PDB file of C-alpha atoms in Angstrom:
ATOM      1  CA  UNK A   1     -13.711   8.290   0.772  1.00  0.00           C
ATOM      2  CA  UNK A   2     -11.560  10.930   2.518  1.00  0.00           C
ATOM      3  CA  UNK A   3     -10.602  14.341   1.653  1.00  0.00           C
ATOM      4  CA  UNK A   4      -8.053  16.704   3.194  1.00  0.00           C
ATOM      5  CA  UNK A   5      -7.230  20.295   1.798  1.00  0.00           C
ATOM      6  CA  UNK A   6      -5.449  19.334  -1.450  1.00  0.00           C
ATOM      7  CA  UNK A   7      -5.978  15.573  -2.148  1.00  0.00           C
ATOM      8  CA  UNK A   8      -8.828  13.333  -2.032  1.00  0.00           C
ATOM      9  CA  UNK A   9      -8.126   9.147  -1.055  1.00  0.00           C
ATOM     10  CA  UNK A  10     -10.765   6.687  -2.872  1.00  0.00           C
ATOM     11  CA  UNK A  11     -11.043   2.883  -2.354  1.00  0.00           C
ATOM     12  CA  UNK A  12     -11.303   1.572  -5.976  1.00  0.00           C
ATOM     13  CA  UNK A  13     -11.038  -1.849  -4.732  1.00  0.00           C
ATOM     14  CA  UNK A  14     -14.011  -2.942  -6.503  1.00  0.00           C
ATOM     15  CA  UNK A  15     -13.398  -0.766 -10.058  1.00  0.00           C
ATOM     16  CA  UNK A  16      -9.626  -0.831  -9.867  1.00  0.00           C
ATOM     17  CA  UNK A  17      -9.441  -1.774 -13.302  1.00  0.00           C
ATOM     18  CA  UNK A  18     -11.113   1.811 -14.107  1.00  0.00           C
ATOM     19  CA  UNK A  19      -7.472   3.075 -12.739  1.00  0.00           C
ATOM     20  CA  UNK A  20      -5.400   0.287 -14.255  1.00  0.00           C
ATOM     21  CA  UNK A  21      -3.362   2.166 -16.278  1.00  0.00           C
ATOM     22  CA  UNK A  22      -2.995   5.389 -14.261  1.00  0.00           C
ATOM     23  CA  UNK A  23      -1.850   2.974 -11.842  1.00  0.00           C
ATOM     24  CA  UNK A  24       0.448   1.468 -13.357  1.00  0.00           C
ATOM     25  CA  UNK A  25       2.010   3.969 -15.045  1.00  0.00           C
ATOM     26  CA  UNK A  26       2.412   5.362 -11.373  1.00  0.00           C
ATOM     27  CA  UNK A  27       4.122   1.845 -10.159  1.00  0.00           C
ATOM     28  CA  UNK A  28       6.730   2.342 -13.149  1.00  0.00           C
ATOM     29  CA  UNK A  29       7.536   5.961 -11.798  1.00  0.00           C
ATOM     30  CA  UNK A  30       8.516   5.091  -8.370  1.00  0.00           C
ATOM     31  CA  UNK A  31       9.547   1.407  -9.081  1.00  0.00           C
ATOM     32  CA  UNK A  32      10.454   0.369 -12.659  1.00  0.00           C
ATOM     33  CA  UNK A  33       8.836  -1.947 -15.118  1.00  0.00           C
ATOM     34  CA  UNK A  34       6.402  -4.297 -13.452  1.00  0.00           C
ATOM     35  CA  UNK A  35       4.518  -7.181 -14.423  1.00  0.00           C
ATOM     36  CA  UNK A  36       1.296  -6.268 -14.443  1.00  0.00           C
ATOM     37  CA  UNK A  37      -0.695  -9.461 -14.917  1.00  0.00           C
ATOM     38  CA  UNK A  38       1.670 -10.550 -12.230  1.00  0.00           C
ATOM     39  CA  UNK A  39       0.767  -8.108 -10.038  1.00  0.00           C
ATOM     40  CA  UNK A  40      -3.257  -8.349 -10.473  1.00  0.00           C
ATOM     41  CA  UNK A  41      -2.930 -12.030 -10.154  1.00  0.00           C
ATOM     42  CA  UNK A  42      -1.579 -11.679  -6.796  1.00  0.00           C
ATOM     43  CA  UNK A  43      -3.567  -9.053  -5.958  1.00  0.00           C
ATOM     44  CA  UNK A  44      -7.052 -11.254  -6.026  1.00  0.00           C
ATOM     45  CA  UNK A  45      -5.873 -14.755  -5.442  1.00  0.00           C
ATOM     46  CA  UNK A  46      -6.023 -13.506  -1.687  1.00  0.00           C
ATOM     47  CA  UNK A  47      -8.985 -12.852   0.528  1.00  0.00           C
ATOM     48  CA  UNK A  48     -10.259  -9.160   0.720  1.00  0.00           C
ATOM     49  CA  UNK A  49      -7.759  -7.109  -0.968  1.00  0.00           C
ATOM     50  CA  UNK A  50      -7.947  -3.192  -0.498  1.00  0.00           C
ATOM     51  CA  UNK A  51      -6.837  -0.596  -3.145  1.00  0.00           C
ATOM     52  CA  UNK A  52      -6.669   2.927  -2.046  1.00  0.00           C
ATOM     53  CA  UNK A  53      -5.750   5.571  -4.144  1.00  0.00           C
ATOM     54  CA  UNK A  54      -4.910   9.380  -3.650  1.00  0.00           C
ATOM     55  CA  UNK A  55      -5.520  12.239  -6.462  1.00  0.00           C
ATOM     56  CA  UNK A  56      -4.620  15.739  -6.450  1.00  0.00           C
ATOM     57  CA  UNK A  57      -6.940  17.458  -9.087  1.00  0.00           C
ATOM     58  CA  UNK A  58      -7.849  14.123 -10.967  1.00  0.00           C
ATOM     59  CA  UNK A  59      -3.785  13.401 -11.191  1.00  0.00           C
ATOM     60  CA  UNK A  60      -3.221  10.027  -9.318  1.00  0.00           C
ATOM     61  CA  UNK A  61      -0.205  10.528  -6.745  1.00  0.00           C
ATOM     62  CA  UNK A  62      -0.387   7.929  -4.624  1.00  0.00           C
ATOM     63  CA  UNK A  63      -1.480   4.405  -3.665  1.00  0.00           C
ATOM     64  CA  UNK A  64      -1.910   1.788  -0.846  1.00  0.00           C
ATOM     65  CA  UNK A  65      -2.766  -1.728  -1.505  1.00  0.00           C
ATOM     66  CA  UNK A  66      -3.159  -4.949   0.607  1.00  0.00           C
ATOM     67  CA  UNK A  67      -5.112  -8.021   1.527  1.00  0.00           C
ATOM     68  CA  UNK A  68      -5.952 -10.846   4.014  1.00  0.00           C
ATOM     69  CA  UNK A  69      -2.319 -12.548   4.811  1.00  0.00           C
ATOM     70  CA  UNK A  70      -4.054 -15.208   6.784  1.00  0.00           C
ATOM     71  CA  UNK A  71      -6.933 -15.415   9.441  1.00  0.00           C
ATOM     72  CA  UNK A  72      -6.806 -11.673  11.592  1.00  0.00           C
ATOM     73  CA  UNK A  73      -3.644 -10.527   9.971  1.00  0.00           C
ATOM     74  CA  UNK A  74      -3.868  -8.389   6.741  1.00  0.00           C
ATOM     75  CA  UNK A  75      -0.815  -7.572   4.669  1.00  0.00           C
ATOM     76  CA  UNK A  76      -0.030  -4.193   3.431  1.00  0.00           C
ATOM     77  CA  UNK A  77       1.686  -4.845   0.054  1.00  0.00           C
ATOM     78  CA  UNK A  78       2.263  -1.773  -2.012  1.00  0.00           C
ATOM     79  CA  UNK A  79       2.384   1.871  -1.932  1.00  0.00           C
ATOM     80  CA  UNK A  80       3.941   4.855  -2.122  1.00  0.00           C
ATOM     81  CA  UNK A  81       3.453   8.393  -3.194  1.00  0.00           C
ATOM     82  CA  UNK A  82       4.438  10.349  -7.150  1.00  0.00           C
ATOM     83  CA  UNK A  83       8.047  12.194  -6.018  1.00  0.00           C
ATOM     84  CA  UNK A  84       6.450  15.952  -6.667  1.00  0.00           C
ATOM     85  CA  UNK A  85       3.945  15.070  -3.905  1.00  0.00           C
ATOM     86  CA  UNK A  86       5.738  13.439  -0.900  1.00  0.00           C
ATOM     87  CA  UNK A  87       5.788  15.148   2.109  1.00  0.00           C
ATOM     88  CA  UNK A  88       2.579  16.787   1.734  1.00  0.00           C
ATOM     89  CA  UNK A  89       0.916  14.152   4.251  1.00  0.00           C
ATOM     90  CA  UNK A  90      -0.553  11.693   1.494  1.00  0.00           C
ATOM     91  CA  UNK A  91       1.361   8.675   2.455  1.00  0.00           C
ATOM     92  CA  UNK A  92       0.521   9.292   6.211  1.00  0.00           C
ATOM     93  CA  UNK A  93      -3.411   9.195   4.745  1.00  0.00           C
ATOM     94  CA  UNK A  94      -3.162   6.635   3.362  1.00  0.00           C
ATOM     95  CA  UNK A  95      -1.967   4.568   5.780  1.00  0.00           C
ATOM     96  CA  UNK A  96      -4.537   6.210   8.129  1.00  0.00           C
ATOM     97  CA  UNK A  97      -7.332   5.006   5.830  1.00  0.00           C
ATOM     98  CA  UNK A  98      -5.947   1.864   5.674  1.00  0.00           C
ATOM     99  CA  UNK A  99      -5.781   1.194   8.999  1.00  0.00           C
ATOM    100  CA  UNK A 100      -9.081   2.205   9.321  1.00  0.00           C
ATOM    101  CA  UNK A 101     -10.450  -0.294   6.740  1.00  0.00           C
ATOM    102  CA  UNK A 102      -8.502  -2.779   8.573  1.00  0.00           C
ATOM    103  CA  UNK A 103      -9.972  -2.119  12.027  1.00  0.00           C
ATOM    104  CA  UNK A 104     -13.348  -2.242  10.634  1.00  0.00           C
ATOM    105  CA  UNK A 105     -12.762  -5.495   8.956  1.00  0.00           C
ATOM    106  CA  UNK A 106     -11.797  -7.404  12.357  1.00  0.00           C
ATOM    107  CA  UNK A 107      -8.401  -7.726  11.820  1.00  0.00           C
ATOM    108  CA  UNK A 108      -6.120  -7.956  14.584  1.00  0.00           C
ATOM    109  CA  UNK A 109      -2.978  -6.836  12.734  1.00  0.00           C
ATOM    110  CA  UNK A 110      -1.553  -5.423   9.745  1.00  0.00           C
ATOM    111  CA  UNK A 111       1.794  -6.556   8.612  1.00  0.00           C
ATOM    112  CA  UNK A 112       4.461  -4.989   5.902  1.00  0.00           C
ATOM    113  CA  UNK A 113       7.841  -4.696   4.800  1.00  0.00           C
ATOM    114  CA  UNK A 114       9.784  -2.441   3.627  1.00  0.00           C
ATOM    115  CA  UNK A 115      13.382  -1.865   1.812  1.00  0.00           C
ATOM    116  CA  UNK A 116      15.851  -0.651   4.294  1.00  0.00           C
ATOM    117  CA  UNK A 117      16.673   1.877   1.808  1.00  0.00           C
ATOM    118  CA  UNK A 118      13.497   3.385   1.947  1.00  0.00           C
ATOM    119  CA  UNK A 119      13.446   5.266   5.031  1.00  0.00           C
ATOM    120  CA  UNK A 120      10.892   7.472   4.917  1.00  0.00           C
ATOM    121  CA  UNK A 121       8.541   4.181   4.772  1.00  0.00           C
ATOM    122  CA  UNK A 122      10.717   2.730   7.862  1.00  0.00           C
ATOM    123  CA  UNK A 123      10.005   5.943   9.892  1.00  0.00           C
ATOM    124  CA  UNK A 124       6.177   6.517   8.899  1.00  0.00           C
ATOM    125  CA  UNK A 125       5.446   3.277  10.038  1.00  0.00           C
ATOM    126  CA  UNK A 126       7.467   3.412  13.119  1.00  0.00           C
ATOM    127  CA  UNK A 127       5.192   7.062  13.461  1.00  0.00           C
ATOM    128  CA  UNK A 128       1.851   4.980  12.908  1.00  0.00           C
ATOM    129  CA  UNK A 129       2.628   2.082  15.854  1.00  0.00           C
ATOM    130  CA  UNK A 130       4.599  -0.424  13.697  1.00  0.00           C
ATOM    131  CA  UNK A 131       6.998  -2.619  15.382  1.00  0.00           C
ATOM    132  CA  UNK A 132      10.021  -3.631  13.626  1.00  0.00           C
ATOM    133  CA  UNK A 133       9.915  -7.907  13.773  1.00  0.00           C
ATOM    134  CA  UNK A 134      13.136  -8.350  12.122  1.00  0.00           C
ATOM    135  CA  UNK A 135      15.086  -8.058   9.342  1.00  0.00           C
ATOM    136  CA  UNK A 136      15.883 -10.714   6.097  1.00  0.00           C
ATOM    137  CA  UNK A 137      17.575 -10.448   2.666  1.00  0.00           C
ATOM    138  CA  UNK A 138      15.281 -10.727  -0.613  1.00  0.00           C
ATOM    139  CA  UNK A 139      17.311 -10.357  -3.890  1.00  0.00           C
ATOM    140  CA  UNK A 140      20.472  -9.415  -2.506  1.00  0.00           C
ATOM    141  CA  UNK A 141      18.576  -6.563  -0.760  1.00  0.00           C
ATOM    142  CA  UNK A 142      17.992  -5.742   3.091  1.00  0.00           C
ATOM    143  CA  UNK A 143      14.343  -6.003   3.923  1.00  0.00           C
ATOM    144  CA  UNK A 144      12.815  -4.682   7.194  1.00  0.00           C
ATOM    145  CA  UNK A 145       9.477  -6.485   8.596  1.00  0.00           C
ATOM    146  CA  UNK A 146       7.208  -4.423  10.592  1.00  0.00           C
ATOM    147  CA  UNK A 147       3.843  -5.255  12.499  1.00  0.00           C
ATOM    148  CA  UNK A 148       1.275  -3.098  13.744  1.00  0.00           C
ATOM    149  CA  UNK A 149      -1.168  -4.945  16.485  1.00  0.00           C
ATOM    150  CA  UNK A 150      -5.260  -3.352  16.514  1.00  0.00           C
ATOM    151  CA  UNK A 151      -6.348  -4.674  19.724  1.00  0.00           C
TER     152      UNK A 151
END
């Protein structure tokens, strides 16, 4: 668990479905409807999956989930932060405790992507060490891959 002055960042990996619907009602807000058996299904069919999330005053703002991509290389799936609480340094905390987790675990990278309409994403990652691998369409929609290496 880590605090900072106004939010607090909990791994509810292993009680995630205690946050379920807080969750997902989050997921909707930033990214439309969303399967959500779908999305739990992928979640654990993969090898240790991490779900952080961030609350301001009990109110959950923000989220960072991933898992084992293959041997030494986790993924970094999903996240993002509610739109009345960006740029307050959550996302950036996120990713810090992440990375963290990551480290710890032996990993010897963390990959992501990101839409190259999304920015912000593009430049906090560049911020936290990410290299940019290349770039690739998914549903008619530019995609940027980035890679961060831990050792």
């Amino acid at each position: 668990m880590s605090t900072t002055s106004s939010f607090i960042v909990k791994d509810v990996t292993t009680n995630f479905k205690d946050y379920e619907e807080e969750f997902f009602n989050l997921y909707r807000t930033l990214y439309g409807d969303i399967d959500q058996l779908r999305f739990k299904e992928r979640l654990y069919r993969h090898a240790n999956p991490l779900v952080l999330l961030a609350f301001s005053d009990e109110r959950l703002v923000g989220f960072k989930i991933g898992y084992e991509a293959e041997p030494y290389r986790f993924y970094s799936w999903a996240g993002g932060v509610h739109p009345e609480f960006q740029k307050h340094g959550i996302g950036r905390k996120l990713m810090d405790t992440q990375l963290e987790w990551v480290k710890a675990q032996g990993f010897h990278s963390i990959r992501t992507k990101a839409r190259n309409t999304n920015k912000g994403v593009i430049i906090l990652n560049l911020l936290c060490g990410y290299d940019i691998m290349g770039a690739y369409t998914e549903d008619n929609e530019p995609r940027i891959m980035m890679e961060k290496q831990l050792n």
